């Protein structure tokens, strides 16, 4: 078949046969798929949108370099770490970002990224099956459930003020309709469409005299600018002096979340393997994909961007187009890098009304908890066993109980360090699972392992995974 008559009826592993024009269009489509979820994380946490886009692109390129340019995965902002940012650097009373504490949270996320490297080494040395016995779904599932429940009040607060419930309900309605009844790309990008629809409603309300959006930042923003700001980086802590107690607390609070995101990573690589018909668990291997994801997360966090994760939205685009060439993903990464150098574009995104953020967050945080339940169900955790009930119970009651206690954390008797509810629950759950008899979780070393953990709001890859099981 000639170069210009190539169709998408059969899987395409070399996008160059489609021609330059089609490759660029496919790259833009992948960027469109990741965009809504990727920029939502900095909007919620107070991190910089331009820096986020820059390191989503650079992180994806680094991942492809480490994995031998074999895996068609895009790395965007991780929702799972929202609970960590909220615990270490909560928004101020006026809803603005906590610029003083955000670098501490970023340091904790960077250390979490390095934990991926430790797990990759253990996988390579002992085999994934042996290592995963210590991090089974009975541990990761309840951790994920608790992350979502801890975040729920912030979503309610965003919707509660003035007229914010109108754009919030609009966002929720659009996301639900796109996710349930949408077809093709519409079903893959419900967050982006929900944000756009809710933003439009807010703009109409603003035009009618209800103050919803502040456009002053857009007018003053430059068209071209450097996307990294030193004061937002972790390096700024060491330049101006830092509180070692807060730094250690940030690490202890955020690092346990990595156990959940590593399960997400394994699930995503398994989904991509099933979608493309190639076993990336075996070649290039989970140890390489974990290193790529972990290094991308660590580097991004050091420079003030959110943690990265392999994106389910882009796996959905793979299913839709049947173009499995990783080159197309790298083109999308290049577009993300280019967009990061436009501060005016970032300023437009940062004017997102709190009602829009609240509506999307309501679904998002609930979805995080639901993903934890799915993790338990799809991996067939046996709750007729007392040891599993005890492990799950201790994780959830400690995490939620400590978080909503009067102290809000568990202070340690040295160095001004305290344990968050999430850190306490996670550590106790991991230790209990390790010492109690009856571990029965089996993980295949060189086969796709559906984990049920996917924090991205898309169903594009799920159908494919269901057929593969």
Short mmCIF file of N, CA and C in Angstrom, two decimals, residues 232-390:
data_model
loop_
_atom_site.label_atom_id
_atom_site.label_comp_id
_atom_site.label_asym_id
_atom_site.label_seq_id
_atom_site.Cartn_x
_atom_site.Cartn_y
_atom_site.Cartn_z
N UNK A 232 10.25 29.12 43.10
CA UNK A 232 9.30 28.00 43.19
C UNK A 232 9.99 26.65 43.24
N UNK A 233 11.31 26.63 43.09
CA UNK A 233 12.03 25.36 43.03
C UNK A 233 12.45 24.90 44.42
N UNK A 234 12.82 23.64 44.52
CA UNK A 234 13.34 23.11 45.78
C UNK A 234 14.67 23.75 46.12
N UNK A 235 15.44 24.13 45.10
CA UNK A 235 16.75 24.72 45.33
C UNK A 235 16.66 26.03 46.12
N UNK A 236 15.52 26.71 46.03
CA UNK A 236 15.35 27.97 46.76
C UNK A 236 15.38 27.74 48.26
N UNK A 237 14.97 26.55 48.71
CA UNK A 237 14.99 26.25 50.15
C UNK A 237 16.41 26.30 50.69
N UNK A 238 17.33 25.75 49.93
CA UNK A 238 18.71 25.67 50.39
C UNK A 238 19.45 26.99 50.22
N UNK A 239 18.90 27.88 49.39
CA UNK A 239 19.52 29.18 49.19
C UNK A 239 19.14 30.15 50.30
N UNK A 240 17.91 30.02 50.82
CA UNK A 240 17.44 30.99 51.82
C UNK A 240 17.33 30.40 53.23
N UNK A 241 17.70 29.13 53.38
CA UNK A 241 17.55 28.47 54.68
C UNK A 241 16.22 27.77 54.77
N UNK A 242 16.19 26.65 55.48
CA UNK A 242 14.97 25.85 55.51
C UNK A 242 14.76 25.26 56.90
N UNK A 243 13.53 24.84 57.15
CA UNK A 243 13.15 24.20 58.41
C UNK A 243 13.29 22.69 58.22
N UNK A 244 14.28 22.09 58.86
CA UNK A 244 14.55 20.66 58.66
C UNK A 244 13.37 19.80 59.13
N UNK A 245 12.68 20.24 60.17
CA UNK A 245 11.54 19.49 60.66
C UNK A 245 10.43 19.42 59.63
N UNK A 246 10.13 20.56 59.00
CA UNK A 246 9.10 20.59 57.95
C UNK A 246 9.53 19.76 56.76
N UNK A 247 10.82 19.81 56.44
CA UNK A 247 11.34 19.06 55.30
C UNK A 247 11.17 17.55 55.52
N UNK A 248 11.53 17.08 56.71
CA UNK A 248 11.40 15.66 57.02
C UNK A 248 9.94 15.25 57.07
N UNK A 249 9.11 16.12 57.66
CA UNK A 249 7.68 15.84 57.71
C UNK A 249 7.10 15.70 56.31
N UNK A 250 7.54 16.58 55.40
CA UNK A 250 7.05 16.51 54.01
C UNK A 250 7.42 15.18 53.37
N UNK A 251 8.63 14.72 53.61
CA UNK A 251 9.08 13.44 53.04
C UNK A 251 8.25 12.28 53.60
N UNK A 252 8.10 12.25 54.92
CA UNK A 252 7.35 11.16 55.56
C UNK A 252 5.88 11.17 55.14
N UNK A 253 5.33 12.37 54.93
CA UNK A 253 3.93 12.49 54.54
C UNK A 253 3.68 12.04 53.11
N UNK A 254 4.57 12.40 52.20
CA UNK A 254 4.31 12.23 50.77
C UNK A 254 4.85 10.91 50.22
N UNK A 255 5.97 10.43 50.72
CA UNK A 255 6.59 9.22 50.15
C UNK A 255 5.64 8.01 50.12
N UNK A 256 4.82 7.76 51.16
CA UNK A 256 3.91 6.59 51.07
C UNK A 256 2.97 6.61 49.88
N UNK A 257 2.66 7.80 49.35
CA UNK A 257 1.77 7.88 48.19
C UNK A 257 2.40 7.17 46.99
N UNK A 258 3.74 7.13 46.96
CA UNK A 258 4.43 6.51 45.84
C UNK A 258 4.08 5.03 45.70
N UNK A 259 3.72 4.38 46.80
CA UNK A 259 3.35 2.97 46.70
C UNK A 259 2.08 2.80 45.85
N UNK A 260 1.17 3.78 45.96
CA UNK A 260 -0.04 3.74 45.13
C UNK A 260 0.28 4.08 43.69
N UNK A 261 1.11 5.12 43.47
CA UNK A 261 1.40 5.54 42.10
C UNK A 261 2.25 4.51 41.36
N UNK A 262 3.06 3.76 42.08
CA UNK A 262 3.82 2.70 41.42
C UNK A 262 2.90 1.58 40.95
N UNK A 263 1.83 1.33 41.71
CA UNK A 263 0.83 0.35 41.25
C UNK A 263 0.11 0.89 40.01
N UNK A 264 -0.14 2.21 40.01
CA UNK A 264 -0.74 2.83 38.84
C UNK A 264 0.18 2.66 37.63
N UNK A 265 1.45 2.87 37.85
CA UNK A 265 2.43 2.73 36.77
C UNK A 265 2.39 1.33 36.17
N UNK A 266 2.40 0.33 37.04
CA UNK A 266 2.38 -1.06 36.56
C UNK A 266 1.09 -1.33 35.78
N UNK A 267 -0.04 -0.82 36.29
CA UNK A 267 -1.31 -1.00 35.60
C UNK A 267 -1.32 -0.31 34.25
N UNK A 268 -0.74 0.90 34.17
CA UNK A 268 -0.71 1.63 32.91
C UNK A 268 0.17 0.93 31.87
N UNK A 269 1.35 0.47 32.30
CA UNK A 269 2.24 -0.23 31.36
C UNK A 269 1.59 -1.53 30.90
N UNK A 270 0.86 -2.18 31.80
CA UNK A 270 0.12 -3.38 31.42
C UNK A 270 -0.97 -3.05 30.40
N UNK A 271 -1.66 -1.91 30.61
CA UNK A 271 -2.72 -1.50 29.69
C UNK A 271 -2.15 -1.16 28.32
N UNK A 272 -1.03 -0.46 28.30
CA UNK A 272 -0.40 -0.11 27.02
C UNK A 272 0.06 -1.38 26.31
N UNK A 273 0.58 -2.34 27.05
CA UNK A 273 1.01 -3.62 26.47
C UNK A 273 -0.17 -4.33 25.82
N UNK A 274 -1.29 -4.37 26.52
CA UNK A 274 -2.48 -5.04 26.00
C UNK A 274 -3.04 -4.29 24.79
N UNK A 275 -2.96 -2.96 24.80
CA UNK A 275 -3.48 -2.16 23.71
C UNK A 275 -2.68 -2.35 22.43
N UNK A 276 -1.35 -2.34 22.57
CA UNK A 276 -0.48 -2.38 21.39
C UNK A 276 -0.13 -3.80 20.95
N UNK A 277 -0.36 -4.79 21.83
CA UNK A 277 0.00 -6.16 21.50
C UNK A 277 1.47 -6.46 21.69
N UNK A 278 2.16 -5.60 22.44
CA UNK A 278 3.59 -5.82 22.71
C UNK A 278 3.81 -5.81 24.22
N UNK A 279 4.65 -6.72 24.70
CA UNK A 279 4.83 -6.90 26.14
C UNK A 279 5.95 -6.00 26.65
N UNK A 280 5.58 -4.82 27.11
CA UNK A 280 6.57 -3.88 27.64
C UNK A 280 6.99 -4.23 29.06
N UNK A 281 6.25 -5.12 29.71
CA UNK A 281 6.66 -5.61 31.03
C UNK A 281 7.97 -6.39 30.89
N UNK A 282 8.11 -7.08 29.76
CA UNK A 282 9.31 -7.88 29.50
C UNK A 282 10.40 -7.09 28.79
N UNK A 283 10.00 -6.28 27.81
CA UNK A 283 10.96 -5.50 27.02
C UNK A 283 10.36 -4.13 26.73
N UNK A 284 10.89 -3.08 27.32
CA UNK A 284 12.20 -2.94 27.98
C UNK A 284 12.24 -3.41 29.44
N UNK A 285 11.10 -3.77 30.03
CA UNK A 285 11.07 -4.24 31.42
C UNK A 285 10.56 -3.19 32.37
N UNK A 286 9.89 -3.67 33.43
CA UNK A 286 9.35 -2.74 34.42
C UNK A 286 10.43 -1.92 35.12
N UNK A 287 11.62 -2.51 35.27
CA UNK A 287 12.69 -1.77 35.95
C UNK A 287 13.06 -0.51 35.17
N UNK A 288 13.04 -0.59 33.83
CA UNK A 288 13.37 0.59 33.02
C UNK A 288 12.22 1.60 33.01
N UNK A 289 10.99 1.13 32.91
CA UNK A 289 9.86 2.07 32.89
C UNK A 289 9.72 2.77 34.24
N UNK A 290 9.99 2.05 35.32
CA UNK A 290 9.95 2.67 36.65
C UNK A 290 11.04 3.72 36.81
N UNK A 291 12.23 3.42 36.30
CA UNK A 291 13.33 4.39 36.38
C UNK A 291 12.96 5.65 35.60
N UNK A 292 12.40 5.47 34.40
CA UNK A 292 12.02 6.62 33.59
C UNK A 292 10.96 7.47 34.26
N UNK A 293 9.94 6.84 34.81
CA UNK A 293 8.86 7.56 35.49
C UNK A 293 9.38 8.23 36.76
N UNK A 294 10.20 7.51 37.53
CA UNK A 294 10.72 8.05 38.78
C UNK A 294 11.65 9.23 38.58
N UNK A 295 12.56 9.12 37.62
CA UNK A 295 13.48 10.24 37.35
C UNK A 295 12.73 11.46 36.83
N UNK A 296 11.73 11.23 35.98
CA UNK A 296 10.93 12.34 35.46
C UNK A 296 10.21 13.06 36.61
N UNK A 297 9.68 12.28 37.54
CA UNK A 297 8.99 12.86 38.70
C UNK A 297 9.95 13.63 39.59
N UNK A 298 11.11 13.03 39.88
CA UNK A 298 12.09 13.67 40.78
C UNK A 298 12.58 14.99 40.19
N UNK A 299 12.94 14.98 38.90
CA UNK A 299 13.48 16.19 38.27
C UNK A 299 12.41 17.27 38.18
N UNK A 300 11.20 16.89 37.77
CA UNK A 300 10.11 17.86 37.68
C UNK A 300 9.85 18.52 39.02
N UNK A 301 9.82 17.74 40.07
CA UNK A 301 9.51 18.26 41.41
C UNK A 301 10.60 19.20 41.90
N UNK A 302 11.83 18.89 41.61
CA UNK A 302 12.94 19.76 42.04
C UNK A 302 12.81 21.16 41.44
N UNK A 303 12.22 21.24 40.25
CA UNK A 303 12.08 22.53 39.58
C UNK A 303 10.68 23.14 39.77
N UNK A 304 9.88 22.57 40.68
CA UNK A 304 8.60 23.18 41.01
C UNK A 304 7.43 22.74 40.17
N UNK A 305 7.53 21.58 39.51
CA UNK A 305 6.42 21.03 38.74
C UNK A 305 5.83 19.83 39.49
N UNK A 306 4.61 19.42 39.15
CA UNK A 306 4.00 18.27 39.84
C UNK A 306 4.69 16.96 39.48
N UNK A 307 4.38 15.93 40.24
CA UNK A 307 4.84 14.57 39.93
C UNK A 307 4.28 14.15 38.58
N UNK A 308 5.04 13.33 37.86
CA UNK A 308 4.59 12.81 36.57
C UNK A 308 4.04 11.39 36.73
N UNK A 309 3.23 11.00 35.78
CA UNK A 309 2.74 9.62 35.75
C UNK A 309 2.35 9.28 34.32
N UNK A 310 2.42 8.00 33.98
CA UNK A 310 1.99 7.55 32.66
C UNK A 310 0.49 7.78 32.53
N UNK A 311 0.05 8.33 31.39
CA UNK A 311 -1.31 8.83 31.26
C UNK A 311 -2.24 7.86 30.55
N UNK A 312 -3.36 7.55 31.23
CA UNK A 312 -4.38 6.71 30.64
C UNK A 312 -5.07 7.37 29.46
N UNK A 313 -5.19 8.72 29.48
CA UNK A 313 -5.82 9.43 28.37
C UNK A 313 -5.13 9.10 27.05
N UNK A 314 -3.80 9.08 27.09
CA UNK A 314 -3.05 8.84 25.86
C UNK A 314 -3.11 7.37 25.43
N UNK A 315 -3.27 6.47 26.40
CA UNK A 315 -3.53 5.08 26.04
C UNK A 315 -4.86 4.97 25.32
N UNK A 316 -5.84 5.78 25.72
CA UNK A 316 -7.12 5.82 25.04
C UNK A 316 -6.98 6.29 23.60
N UNK A 317 -6.11 7.28 23.38
CA UNK A 317 -5.87 7.76 22.01
C UNK A 317 -5.21 6.67 21.17
N UNK A 318 -4.32 5.90 21.77
CA UNK A 318 -3.70 4.77 21.06
C UNK A 318 -4.78 3.80 20.58
N UNK A 319 -5.73 3.50 21.47
CA UNK A 319 -6.82 2.59 21.13
C UNK A 319 -7.66 3.17 20.00
N UNK A 320 -7.89 4.48 20.04
CA UNK A 320 -8.76 5.15 19.07
C UNK A 320 -8.12 5.20 17.68
N UNK A 321 -6.82 5.51 17.61
CA UNK A 321 -6.16 5.73 16.32
C UNK A 321 -5.45 4.50 15.77
N UNK A 322 -5.09 3.56 16.65
CA UNK A 322 -4.31 2.37 16.28
C UNK A 322 -2.92 2.74 15.75
N UNK A 323 -2.44 3.93 16.08
CA UNK A 323 -1.08 4.33 15.74
C UNK A 323 -0.24 4.20 17.00
N UNK A 324 0.61 3.17 17.04
CA UNK A 324 1.31 2.80 18.27
C UNK A 324 2.78 3.23 18.28
N UNK A 325 3.17 4.06 17.34
CA UNK A 325 4.56 4.49 17.25
C UNK A 325 4.86 5.51 18.36
N UNK A 326 5.85 5.24 19.22
CA UNK A 326 6.19 6.20 20.28
C UNK A 326 6.63 7.56 19.76
N UNK A 327 7.03 7.63 18.49
CA UNK A 327 7.44 8.91 17.90
C UNK A 327 6.31 9.94 17.99
N UNK A 328 5.08 9.51 17.82
CA UNK A 328 3.93 10.42 17.90
C UNK A 328 3.82 11.02 19.30
N UNK A 329 4.09 10.22 20.32
CA UNK A 329 4.06 10.72 21.71
C UNK A 329 5.17 11.75 21.92
N UNK A 330 6.32 11.50 21.32
CA UNK A 330 7.43 12.46 21.48
C UNK A 330 7.11 13.78 20.78
N UNK A 331 6.37 13.72 19.68
CA UNK A 331 5.93 14.96 19.03
C UNK A 331 5.01 15.74 19.96
N UNK A 332 4.08 15.03 20.62
CA UNK A 332 3.19 15.69 21.60
C UNK A 332 4.00 16.33 22.73
N UNK A 333 5.05 15.63 23.18
CA UNK A 333 5.91 16.18 24.23
C UNK A 333 6.58 17.47 23.76
N UNK A 334 7.00 17.49 22.49
CA UNK A 334 7.62 18.70 21.96
C UNK A 334 6.66 19.87 21.93
N UNK A 335 5.41 19.62 21.58
CA UNK A 335 4.40 20.68 21.59
C UNK A 335 4.16 21.20 23.01
N UNK A 336 4.16 20.30 23.99
CA UNK A 336 3.97 20.72 25.38
C UNK A 336 5.10 21.64 25.83
N UNK A 337 6.33 21.31 25.44
CA UNK A 337 7.48 22.15 25.78
C UNK A 337 7.33 23.53 25.15
N UNK A 338 6.94 23.58 23.89
CA UNK A 338 6.77 24.87 23.21
C UNK A 338 5.70 25.73 23.90
N UNK A 339 4.59 25.12 24.29
CA UNK A 339 3.51 25.87 24.95
C UNK A 339 3.93 26.43 26.30
N UNK A 340 4.90 25.79 26.93
CA UNK A 340 5.32 26.22 28.27
C UNK A 340 6.01 27.58 28.25
N UNK A 341 6.45 28.03 27.07
CA UNK A 341 7.17 29.30 26.98
C UNK A 341 6.24 30.47 26.68
N UNK A 342 4.92 30.28 26.86
CA UNK A 342 3.95 31.35 26.65
C UNK A 342 3.23 31.68 27.96
N UNK A 343 3.73 32.64 28.74
CA UNK A 343 3.09 33.00 30.02
C UNK A 343 1.65 33.47 29.88
N UNK A 344 1.30 34.11 28.76
CA UNK A 344 -0.08 34.58 28.60
C UNK A 344 -1.04 33.40 28.52
N UNK A 345 -0.61 32.34 27.85
CA UNK A 345 -1.44 31.13 27.78
C UNK A 345 -1.64 30.55 29.18
N UNK A 346 -0.56 30.52 29.98
CA UNK A 346 -0.66 30.01 31.35
C UNK A 346 -1.57 30.90 32.19
N UNK A 347 -1.50 32.21 31.97
CA UNK A 347 -2.33 33.15 32.74
C UNK A 347 -3.81 32.92 32.47
N UNK A 348 -4.16 32.60 31.22
CA UNK A 348 -5.56 32.31 30.88
C UNK A 348 -6.04 31.10 31.68
N UNK A 349 -5.20 30.08 31.75
CA UNK A 349 -5.55 28.86 32.48
C UNK A 349 -5.72 29.16 33.98
N UNK A 350 -4.85 30.02 34.50
CA UNK A 350 -4.86 30.32 35.94
C UNK A 350 -6.05 31.17 36.37
N UNK A 351 -6.81 31.71 35.40
CA UNK A 351 -8.02 32.45 35.76
C UNK A 351 -9.21 31.52 35.98
N UNK A 352 -8.99 30.23 35.92
CA UNK A 352 -10.08 29.27 36.08
C UNK A 352 -10.85 29.54 37.38
N UNK A 353 -12.16 29.71 37.32
CA UNK A 353 -12.96 30.01 38.51
C UNK A 353 -12.91 28.88 39.53
N UNK A 354 -13.05 29.23 40.80
CA UNK A 354 -12.98 28.22 41.86
C UNK A 354 -14.14 27.23 41.75
N UNK A 355 -15.29 27.69 41.22
CA UNK A 355 -16.41 26.77 41.04
C UNK A 355 -16.08 25.67 40.04
N UNK A 356 -15.38 26.03 38.98
CA UNK A 356 -14.94 25.04 37.99
C UNK A 356 -13.99 24.04 38.63
N UNK A 357 -13.03 24.56 39.40
CA UNK A 357 -12.08 23.68 40.09
C UNK A 357 -12.81 22.78 41.07
N UNK A 358 -13.77 23.35 41.80
CA UNK A 358 -14.52 22.57 42.78
C UNK A 358 -15.34 21.46 42.14
N UNK A 359 -16.00 21.77 41.03
CA UNK A 359 -16.82 20.75 40.37
C UNK A 359 -15.99 19.59 39.85
N UNK A 360 -14.88 19.92 39.18
CA UNK A 360 -13.99 18.87 38.68
C UNK A 360 -13.40 18.08 39.85
N UNK A 361 -13.04 18.79 40.92
CA UNK A 361 -12.42 18.13 42.08
C UNK A 361 -13.38 17.18 42.77
N UNK A 362 -14.66 17.54 42.82
CA UNK A 362 -15.64 16.65 43.45
C UNK A 362 -15.63 15.27 42.78
N UNK A 363 -15.63 15.28 41.46
CA UNK A 363 -15.57 14.00 40.74
C UNK A 363 -14.20 13.36 40.91
N UNK A 364 -13.18 14.17 40.78
CA UNK A 364 -11.81 13.66 40.81
C UNK A 364 -11.48 12.98 42.13
N UNK A 365 -11.79 13.64 43.24
CA UNK A 365 -11.45 13.08 44.55
C UNK A 365 -12.28 11.83 44.84
N UNK A 366 -13.56 11.87 44.45
CA UNK A 366 -14.38 10.67 44.60
C UNK A 366 -13.87 9.54 43.75
N UNK A 367 -13.38 9.89 42.55
CA UNK A 367 -12.85 8.88 41.65
C UNK A 367 -11.60 8.22 42.23
N UNK A 368 -10.77 9.02 42.90
CA UNK A 368 -9.56 8.46 43.52
C UNK A 368 -9.94 7.37 44.52
N UNK A 369 -10.91 7.66 45.38
CA UNK A 369 -11.36 6.65 46.34
C UNK A 369 -11.98 5.45 45.63
N UNK A 370 -12.74 5.72 44.57
CA UNK A 370 -13.36 4.62 43.83
C UNK A 370 -12.30 3.73 43.17
N UNK A 371 -11.20 4.34 42.74
CA UNK A 371 -10.10 3.57 42.15
C UNK A 371 -9.50 2.64 43.19
N UNK A 372 -9.44 3.09 44.44
CA UNK A 372 -8.94 2.22 45.51
C UNK A 372 -9.83 1.00 45.69
N UNK A 373 -11.15 1.22 45.62
CA UNK A 373 -12.10 0.10 45.70
C UNK A 373 -11.92 -0.83 44.52
N UNK A 374 -11.75 -0.24 43.33
CA UNK A 374 -11.54 -1.04 42.12
C UNK A 374 -10.27 -1.89 42.24
N UNK A 375 -9.22 -1.31 42.82
CA UNK A 375 -7.98 -2.04 43.04
C UNK A 375 -8.21 -3.30 43.87
N UNK A 376 -9.05 -3.18 44.90
CA UNK A 376 -9.36 -4.34 45.75
C UNK A 376 -10.22 -5.37 45.02
N UNK A 377 -11.19 -4.87 44.24
CA UNK A 377 -12.13 -5.77 43.57
C UNK A 377 -11.45 -6.52 42.43
N UNK A 378 -10.73 -5.80 41.57
CA UNK A 378 -10.17 -6.43 40.37
C UNK A 378 -9.02 -7.38 40.68
N UNK A 379 -8.40 -7.21 41.83
CA UNK A 379 -7.32 -8.13 42.21
C UNK A 379 -7.83 -9.21 43.17
N UNK A 380 -9.15 -9.22 43.40
CA UNK A 380 -9.80 -10.29 44.16
C UNK A 380 -9.23 -10.45 45.58
N UNK A 381 -9.11 -9.32 46.29
CA UNK A 381 -8.68 -9.39 47.68
C UNK A 381 -9.74 -10.12 48.49
N UNK A 382 -9.31 -11.10 49.27
CA UNK A 382 -10.23 -11.95 50.03
C UNK A 382 -10.45 -11.37 51.43
N UNK A 383 -11.62 -10.70 51.62
CA UNK A 383 -11.90 -10.10 52.92
C UNK A 383 -12.58 -11.07 53.88
N UNK A 384 -12.64 -12.34 53.50
CA UNK A 384 -13.05 -13.34 54.48
C UNK A 384 -11.88 -13.70 55.39
N UNK A 385 -10.68 -13.26 55.01
CA UNK A 385 -9.49 -13.47 55.82
C UNK A 385 -9.32 -12.30 56.80
N UNK A 386 -9.21 -12.64 58.07
CA UNK A 386 -9.11 -11.60 59.11
C UNK A 386 -7.90 -10.71 58.90
N UNK A 387 -6.79 -11.29 58.43
CA UNK A 387 -5.57 -10.48 58.27
C UNK A 387 -5.78 -9.37 57.24
N UNK A 388 -6.53 -9.63 56.19
CA UNK A 388 -6.80 -8.60 55.19
C UNK A 388 -7.73 -7.51 55.73
N UNK A 389 -8.73 -7.93 56.50
CA UNK A 389 -9.63 -6.96 57.12
C UNK A 389 -8.87 -6.05 58.07
N UNK A 390 -7.98 -6.62 58.87
CA UNK A 390 -7.22 -5.83 59.84
C UNK A 390 -6.28 -4.84 59.15
#
